[in-house]
Short mmCIF file of C-alpha atoms and ligand atoms in Angstrom, two decimals:
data_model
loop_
_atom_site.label_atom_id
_atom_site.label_comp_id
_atom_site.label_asym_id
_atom_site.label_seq_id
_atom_site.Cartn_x
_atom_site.Cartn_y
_atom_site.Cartn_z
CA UNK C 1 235.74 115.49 -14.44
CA UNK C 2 234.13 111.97 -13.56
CA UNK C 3 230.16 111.29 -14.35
CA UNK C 4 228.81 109.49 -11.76
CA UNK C 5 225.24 107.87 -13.12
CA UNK C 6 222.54 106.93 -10.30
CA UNK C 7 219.45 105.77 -12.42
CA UNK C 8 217.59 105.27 -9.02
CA UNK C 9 218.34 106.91 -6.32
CA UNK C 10 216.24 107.29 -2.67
CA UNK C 11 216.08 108.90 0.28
CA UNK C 12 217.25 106.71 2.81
CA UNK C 13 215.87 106.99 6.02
CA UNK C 14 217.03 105.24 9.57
CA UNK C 15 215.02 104.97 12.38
CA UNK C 16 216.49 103.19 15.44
CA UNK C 17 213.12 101.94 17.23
CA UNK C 18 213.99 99.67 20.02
CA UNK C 19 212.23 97.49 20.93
CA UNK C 20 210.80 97.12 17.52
CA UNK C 21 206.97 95.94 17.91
CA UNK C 22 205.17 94.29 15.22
CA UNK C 23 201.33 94.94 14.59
CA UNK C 24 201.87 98.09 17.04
CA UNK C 25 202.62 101.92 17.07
CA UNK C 26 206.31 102.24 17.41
CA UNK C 27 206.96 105.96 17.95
CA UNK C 28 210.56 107.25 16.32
CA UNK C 29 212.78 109.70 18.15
CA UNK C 30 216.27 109.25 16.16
CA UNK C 31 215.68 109.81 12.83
CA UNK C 32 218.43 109.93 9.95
CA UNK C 33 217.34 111.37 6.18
CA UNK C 34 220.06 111.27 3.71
CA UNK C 35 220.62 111.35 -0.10
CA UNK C 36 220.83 107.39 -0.85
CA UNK C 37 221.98 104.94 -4.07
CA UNK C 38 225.33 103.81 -4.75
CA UNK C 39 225.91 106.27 -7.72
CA UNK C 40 225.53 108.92 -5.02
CA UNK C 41 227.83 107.60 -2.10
CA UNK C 42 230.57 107.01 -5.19
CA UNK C 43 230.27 110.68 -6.03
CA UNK C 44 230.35 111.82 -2.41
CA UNK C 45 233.86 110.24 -1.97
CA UNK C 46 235.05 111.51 -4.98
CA UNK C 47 234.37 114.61 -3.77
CA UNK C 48 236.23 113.51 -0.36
CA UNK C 49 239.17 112.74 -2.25
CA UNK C 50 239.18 116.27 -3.55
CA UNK C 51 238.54 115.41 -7.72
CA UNK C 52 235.89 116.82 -9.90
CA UNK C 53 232.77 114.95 -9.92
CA UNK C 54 229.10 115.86 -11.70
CA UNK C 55 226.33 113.31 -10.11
CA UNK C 56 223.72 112.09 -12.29
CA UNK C 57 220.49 110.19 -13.07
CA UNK C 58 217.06 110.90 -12.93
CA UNK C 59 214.99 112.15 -9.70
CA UNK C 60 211.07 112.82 -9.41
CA UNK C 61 208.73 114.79 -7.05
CA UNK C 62 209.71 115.90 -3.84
CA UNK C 63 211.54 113.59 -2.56
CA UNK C 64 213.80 114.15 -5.77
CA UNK C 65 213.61 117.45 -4.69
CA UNK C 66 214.90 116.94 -1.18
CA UNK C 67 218.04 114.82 -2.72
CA UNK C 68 219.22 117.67 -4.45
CA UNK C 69 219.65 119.73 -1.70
CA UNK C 70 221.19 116.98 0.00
CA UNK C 71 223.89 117.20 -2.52
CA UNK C 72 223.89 120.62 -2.47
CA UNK C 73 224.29 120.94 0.89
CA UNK C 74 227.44 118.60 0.65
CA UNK C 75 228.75 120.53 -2.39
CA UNK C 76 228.67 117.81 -4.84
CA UNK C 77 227.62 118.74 -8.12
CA UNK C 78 224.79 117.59 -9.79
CA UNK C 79 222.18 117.77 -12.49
CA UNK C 80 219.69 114.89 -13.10
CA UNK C 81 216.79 114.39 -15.24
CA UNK C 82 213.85 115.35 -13.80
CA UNK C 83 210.86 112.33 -14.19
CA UNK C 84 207.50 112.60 -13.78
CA UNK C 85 207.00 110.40 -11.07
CA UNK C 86 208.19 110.49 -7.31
CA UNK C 87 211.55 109.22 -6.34
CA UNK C 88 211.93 106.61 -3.42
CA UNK C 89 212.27 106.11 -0.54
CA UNK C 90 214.15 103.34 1.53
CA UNK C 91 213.46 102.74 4.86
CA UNK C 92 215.94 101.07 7.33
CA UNK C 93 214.52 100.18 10.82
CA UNK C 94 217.76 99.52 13.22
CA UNK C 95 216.23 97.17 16.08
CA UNK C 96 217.92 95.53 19.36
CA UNK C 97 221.07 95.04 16.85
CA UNK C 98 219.18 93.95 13.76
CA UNK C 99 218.23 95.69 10.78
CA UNK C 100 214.79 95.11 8.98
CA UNK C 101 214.88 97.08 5.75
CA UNK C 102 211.80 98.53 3.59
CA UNK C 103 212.89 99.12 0.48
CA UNK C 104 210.39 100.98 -2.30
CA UNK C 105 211.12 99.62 -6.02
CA UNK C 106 210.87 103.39 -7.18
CA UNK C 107 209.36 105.22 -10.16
CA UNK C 108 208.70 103.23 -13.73
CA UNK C 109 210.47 105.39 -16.25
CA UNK C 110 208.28 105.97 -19.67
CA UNK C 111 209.97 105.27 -23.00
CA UNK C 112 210.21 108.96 -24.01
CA UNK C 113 211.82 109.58 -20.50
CA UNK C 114 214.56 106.66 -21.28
CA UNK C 115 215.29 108.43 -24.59
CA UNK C 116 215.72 112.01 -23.18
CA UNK C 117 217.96 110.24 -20.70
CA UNK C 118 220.36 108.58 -22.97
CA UNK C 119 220.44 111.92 -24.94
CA UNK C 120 221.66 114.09 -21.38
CA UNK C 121 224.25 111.50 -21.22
CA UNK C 122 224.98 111.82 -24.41
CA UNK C 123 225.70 115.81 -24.04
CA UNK C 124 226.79 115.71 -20.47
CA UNK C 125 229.90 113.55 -21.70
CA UNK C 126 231.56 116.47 -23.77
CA UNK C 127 232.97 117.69 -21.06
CA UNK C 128 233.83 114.73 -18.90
CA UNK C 129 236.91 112.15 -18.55
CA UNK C 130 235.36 108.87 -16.86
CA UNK C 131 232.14 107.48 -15.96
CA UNK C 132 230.93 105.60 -13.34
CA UNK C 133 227.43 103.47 -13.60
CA UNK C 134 226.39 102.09 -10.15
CA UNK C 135 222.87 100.65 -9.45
CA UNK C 136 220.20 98.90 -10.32
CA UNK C 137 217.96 100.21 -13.54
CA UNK C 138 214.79 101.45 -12.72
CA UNK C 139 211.23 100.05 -14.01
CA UNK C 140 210.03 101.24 -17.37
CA UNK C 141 213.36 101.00 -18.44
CA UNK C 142 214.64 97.77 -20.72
CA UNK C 143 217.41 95.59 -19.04
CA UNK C 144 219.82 96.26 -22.32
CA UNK C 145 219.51 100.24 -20.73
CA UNK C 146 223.16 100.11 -19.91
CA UNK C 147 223.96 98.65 -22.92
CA UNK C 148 223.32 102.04 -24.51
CA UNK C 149 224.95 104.33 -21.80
CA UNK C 150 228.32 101.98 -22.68
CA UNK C 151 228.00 102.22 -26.16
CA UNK C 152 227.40 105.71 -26.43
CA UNK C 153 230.59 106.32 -24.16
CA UNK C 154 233.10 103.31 -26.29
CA UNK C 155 232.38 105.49 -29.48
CA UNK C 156 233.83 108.79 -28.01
CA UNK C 157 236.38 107.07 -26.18
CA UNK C 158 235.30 107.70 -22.85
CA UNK C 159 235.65 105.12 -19.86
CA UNK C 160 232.87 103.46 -17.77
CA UNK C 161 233.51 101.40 -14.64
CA UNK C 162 230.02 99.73 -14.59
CA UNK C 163 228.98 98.71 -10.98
CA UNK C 164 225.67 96.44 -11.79
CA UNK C 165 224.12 93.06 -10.72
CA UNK C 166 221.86 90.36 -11.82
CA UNK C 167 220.03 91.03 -15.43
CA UNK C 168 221.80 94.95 -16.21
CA UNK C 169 225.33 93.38 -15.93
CA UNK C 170 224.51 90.74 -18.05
CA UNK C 171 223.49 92.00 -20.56
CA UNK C 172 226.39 94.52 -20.68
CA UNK C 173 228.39 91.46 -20.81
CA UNK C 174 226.86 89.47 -23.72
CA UNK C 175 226.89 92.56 -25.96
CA UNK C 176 229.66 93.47 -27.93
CA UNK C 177 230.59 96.61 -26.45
CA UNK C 178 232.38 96.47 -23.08
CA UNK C 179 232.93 98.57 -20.17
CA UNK C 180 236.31 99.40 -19.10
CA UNK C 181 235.71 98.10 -16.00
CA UNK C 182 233.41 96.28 -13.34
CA UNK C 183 233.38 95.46 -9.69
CA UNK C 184 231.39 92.94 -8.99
CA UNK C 185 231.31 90.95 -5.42
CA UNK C 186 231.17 86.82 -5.34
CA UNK C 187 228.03 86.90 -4.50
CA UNK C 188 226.81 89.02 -7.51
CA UNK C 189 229.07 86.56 -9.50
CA UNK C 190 227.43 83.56 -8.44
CA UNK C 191 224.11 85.19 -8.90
CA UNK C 192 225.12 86.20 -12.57
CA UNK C 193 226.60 83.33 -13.80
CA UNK C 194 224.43 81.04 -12.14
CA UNK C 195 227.47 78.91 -10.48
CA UNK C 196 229.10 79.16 -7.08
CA UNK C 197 231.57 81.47 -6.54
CA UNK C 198 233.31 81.67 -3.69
CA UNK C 199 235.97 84.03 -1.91
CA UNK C 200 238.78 81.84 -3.34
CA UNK C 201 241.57 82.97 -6.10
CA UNK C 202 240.62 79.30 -7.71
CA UNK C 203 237.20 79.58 -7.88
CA UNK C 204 237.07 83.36 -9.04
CA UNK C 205 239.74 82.95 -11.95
CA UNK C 206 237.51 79.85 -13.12
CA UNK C 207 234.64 82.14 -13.26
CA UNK C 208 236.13 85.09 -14.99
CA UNK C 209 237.30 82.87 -17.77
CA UNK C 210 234.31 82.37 -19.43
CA UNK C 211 233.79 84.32 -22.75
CA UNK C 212 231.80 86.88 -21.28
CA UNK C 213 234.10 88.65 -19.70
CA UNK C 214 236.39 88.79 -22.72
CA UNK C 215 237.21 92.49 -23.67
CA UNK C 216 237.20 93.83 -20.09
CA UNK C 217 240.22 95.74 -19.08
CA UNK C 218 239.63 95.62 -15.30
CA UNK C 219 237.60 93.36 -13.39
CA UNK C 220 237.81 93.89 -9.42
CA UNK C 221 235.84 91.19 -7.42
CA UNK C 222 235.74 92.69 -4.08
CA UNK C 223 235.94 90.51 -0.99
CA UNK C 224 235.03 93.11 2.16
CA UNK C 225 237.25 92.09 4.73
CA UNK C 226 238.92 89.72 2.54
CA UNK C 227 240.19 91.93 0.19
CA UNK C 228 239.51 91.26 -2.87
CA UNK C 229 241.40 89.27 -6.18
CA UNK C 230 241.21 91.16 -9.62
CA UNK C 231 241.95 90.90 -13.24
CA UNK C 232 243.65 93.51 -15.31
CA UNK C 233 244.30 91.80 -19.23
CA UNK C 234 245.28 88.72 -18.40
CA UNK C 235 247.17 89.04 -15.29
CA UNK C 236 245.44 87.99 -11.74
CA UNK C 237 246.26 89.82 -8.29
CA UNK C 238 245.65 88.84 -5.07
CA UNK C 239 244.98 92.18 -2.61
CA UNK C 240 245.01 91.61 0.96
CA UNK C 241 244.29 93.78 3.34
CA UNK C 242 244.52 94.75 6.90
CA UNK C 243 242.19 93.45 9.82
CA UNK C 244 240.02 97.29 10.42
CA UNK C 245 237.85 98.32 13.59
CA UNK C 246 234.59 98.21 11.42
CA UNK C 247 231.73 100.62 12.23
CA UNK C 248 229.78 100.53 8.98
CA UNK C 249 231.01 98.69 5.24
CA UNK C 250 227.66 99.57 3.33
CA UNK C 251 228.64 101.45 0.58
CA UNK C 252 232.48 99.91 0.65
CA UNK C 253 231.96 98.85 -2.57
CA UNK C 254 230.57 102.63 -3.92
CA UNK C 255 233.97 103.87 -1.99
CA UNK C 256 235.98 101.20 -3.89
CA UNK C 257 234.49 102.27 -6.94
CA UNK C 258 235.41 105.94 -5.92
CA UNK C 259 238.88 105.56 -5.34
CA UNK C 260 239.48 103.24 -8.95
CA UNK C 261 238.07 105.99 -10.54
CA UNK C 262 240.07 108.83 -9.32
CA UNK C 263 243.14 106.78 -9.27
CA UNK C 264 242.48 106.32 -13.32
CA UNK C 265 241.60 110.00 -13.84
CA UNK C 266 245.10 110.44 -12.23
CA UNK C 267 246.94 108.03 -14.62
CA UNK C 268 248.58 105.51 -11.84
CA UNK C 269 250.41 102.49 -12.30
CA UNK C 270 248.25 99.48 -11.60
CA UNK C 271 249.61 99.31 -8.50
CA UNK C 272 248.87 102.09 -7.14
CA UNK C 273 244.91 101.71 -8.49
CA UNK C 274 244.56 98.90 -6.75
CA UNK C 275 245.82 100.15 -3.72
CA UNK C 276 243.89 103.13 -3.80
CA UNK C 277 240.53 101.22 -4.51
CA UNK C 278 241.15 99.20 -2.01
CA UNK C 279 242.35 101.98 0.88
CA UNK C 280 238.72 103.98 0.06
CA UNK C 281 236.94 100.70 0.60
CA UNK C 282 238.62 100.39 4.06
CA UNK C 283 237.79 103.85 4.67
CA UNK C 284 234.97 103.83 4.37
CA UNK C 285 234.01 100.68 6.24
CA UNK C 286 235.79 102.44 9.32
CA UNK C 287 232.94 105.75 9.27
CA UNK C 288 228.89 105.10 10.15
CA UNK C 289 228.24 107.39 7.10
CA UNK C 290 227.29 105.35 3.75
CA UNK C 291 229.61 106.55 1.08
CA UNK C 292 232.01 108.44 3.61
CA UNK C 293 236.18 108.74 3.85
CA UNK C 294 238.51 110.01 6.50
CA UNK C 295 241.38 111.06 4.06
CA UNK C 296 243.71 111.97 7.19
CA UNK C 297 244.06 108.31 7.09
CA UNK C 298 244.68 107.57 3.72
CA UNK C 299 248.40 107.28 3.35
CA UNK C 300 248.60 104.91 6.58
CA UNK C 301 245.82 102.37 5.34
CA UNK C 302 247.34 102.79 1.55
CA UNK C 303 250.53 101.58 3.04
CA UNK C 304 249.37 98.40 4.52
CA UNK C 305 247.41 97.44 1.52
CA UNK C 306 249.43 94.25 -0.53
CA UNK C 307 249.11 93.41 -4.29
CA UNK C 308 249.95 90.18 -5.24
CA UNK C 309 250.41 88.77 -8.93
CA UNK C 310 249.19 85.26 -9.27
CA UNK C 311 249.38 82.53 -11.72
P1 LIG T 401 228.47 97.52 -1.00
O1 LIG T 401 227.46 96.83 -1.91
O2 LIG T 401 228.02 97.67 0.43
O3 LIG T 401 228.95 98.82 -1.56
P2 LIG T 401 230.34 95.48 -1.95
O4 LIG T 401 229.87 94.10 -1.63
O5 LIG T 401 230.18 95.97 -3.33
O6 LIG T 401 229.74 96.54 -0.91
P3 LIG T 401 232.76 94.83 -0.52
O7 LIG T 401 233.44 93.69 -1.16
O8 LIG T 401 231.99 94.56 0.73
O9 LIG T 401 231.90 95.61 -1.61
O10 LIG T 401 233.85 95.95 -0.12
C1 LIG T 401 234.67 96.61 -1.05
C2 LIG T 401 236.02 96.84 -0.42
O11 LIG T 401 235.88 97.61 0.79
C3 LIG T 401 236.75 95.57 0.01
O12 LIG T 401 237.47 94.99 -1.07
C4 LIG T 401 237.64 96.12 1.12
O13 LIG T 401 238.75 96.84 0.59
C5 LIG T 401 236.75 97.13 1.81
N1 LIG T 401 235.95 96.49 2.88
C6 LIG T 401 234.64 96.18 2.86
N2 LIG T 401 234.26 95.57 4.01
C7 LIG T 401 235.35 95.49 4.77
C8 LIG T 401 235.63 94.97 6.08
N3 LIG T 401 234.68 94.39 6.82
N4 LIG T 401 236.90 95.05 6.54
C9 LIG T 401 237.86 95.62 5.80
N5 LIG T 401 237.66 96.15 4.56
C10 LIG T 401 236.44 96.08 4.05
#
């Protein structure tokens, strides 16, 4: 079974208001509520790709409340930490085209809370076969958090594709224990390492040579429509992909994340992992949903998917 760790998840709410006023009433009739963070659209394709998956995190309050029955009314397993404080909520306001986004910070975690935290993960992991970490920490919560979560998974031998920006990933990075894997995008390379990155095979293999990402089996640097170029040990690919119809790619990353993950759990050839993470992404880029697959078109998109090994 795969863990899939949301340390802050929301509700994330859509209201299409158009026109949009400012400094005015602006009455809502289209309303969408759903279960929201990236840890939570990774399990939901998991589940769409028909493998085991156990969400978790830690929720507060009602509105942590409300996103467990969102998962439960999708049939994804889950059990989270409950907080004291309320969960969040994000707010997207779709406007004449544009979207204008609210987006709470969330609860501040307390020490103790941390602690019982790292101790669920601790016992949740006996009876699971890869982890996924996707997210930003919350507050209360020191940046080394992930650190920890890594650490504690390295010493029973247990996987963790770690999906982070800015501070979290980096300190992941410096410390001595690494994740199996990461997916990180250009721009939350650049952001990271404090350089330009761009969507180039040059410029990204300069990056990922520096010492901190020594120790990393996997690193996939997604490119959205551009594919994306990855390291596995010390060979490069290129992976292009197909020009898609898109409707929606938030959460193409979560669904790339998704289909690594089950792809490992399944023991496939490089290859074919690369593929697969790469199909899921395309996927879901192709649905409105956030964190949402059409498998009946797997195979065909899987097919027209090309890995490349570069110098
Ligand atoms: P998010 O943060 O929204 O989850 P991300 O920036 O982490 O996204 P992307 O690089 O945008 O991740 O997308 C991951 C993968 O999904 C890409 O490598 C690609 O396979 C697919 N994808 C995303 N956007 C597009 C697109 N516009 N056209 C085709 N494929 C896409």
């Amino acid at each position: 079974m795969i863990l899939a760790v949301t340390m802050n998840p929301s509700v994330d709410i859509s209201y299409h208001v158009d026109p949009f006023k400012l400094d005015d009433v602006n009455r809502v009739e289209h309303v969408s509520k759903t279960a929201g963070g990236k840890g939570l659209n990774v399990a939901r394709v998991i589940v769409q790709m028909g493998e085991n998956v156990l969400a978790t995190g830690v929720l507060g309050g009602t509105i942590g409340e409300y996103i467990i029955q969102e998962l439960n009314k999708n049939s994804i397993p889950n059990t989270f930490l409950k907080i004291e404080k309320e969960s969040r909520n994000c707010i997207a306001i779709l406007h004449g085209g544009k979207q204008t986004e609210i987006l709470e910070t969330g609860p501040a975690l307390s020490e103790d809370e941390g602690k019982a935290c790292l101790d669920k993960y601790e016992e949740l992991l006996s009876s699971i076969s890869l982890v996924t970490i996707s997210g930003s920490l919350p507050k209360g919560l020191p940046a080394d958090f992930y650190c920890n979560m890594v650490e504690i998974s390295n010493r029973r031998g247990i996987r963790v594709i770690l999906d982070t920006s800015g501070e979290a990933l980096k300190q992941v990075l410096q410390q001595g224990e690494k994740p199996f894997a990461i997916k990180p995008n250009t721009a939350e390379l650049s952001q990271m390492l404090g350089m330009d990155v761009n969507n180039d095979s040059n410029s990204i293999q300069q990056a990922l040579k520096q010492d901190i990402f020594q120790g990393i089996e996997w690193i996939i640097v997604s490119m959205g429509s551009e594919g994306a170029i990855v390291r596995h040990q010390a060979d490069y690919y290129r992976i292009t992909i197909p020009k898609l119809d898109v409707i929606n790619p938030v959460g193409s990353g979560d669904a790339t994340v998704a289909g690594f993950a089950v792809a490992l759990t399944r023991d496939n050839p490089p290859e074919t992992l690369l593929k697969t993470a790469m199909t899921t992404g395309m996927l879901n880029a192709m649905e409105s949903g956030t964190g949402s697959i059409n498998m009946e078109k797997f195979d065909h998109y899987f097919d027209l998917v090309k890995v490349e090994k570069i110098d």
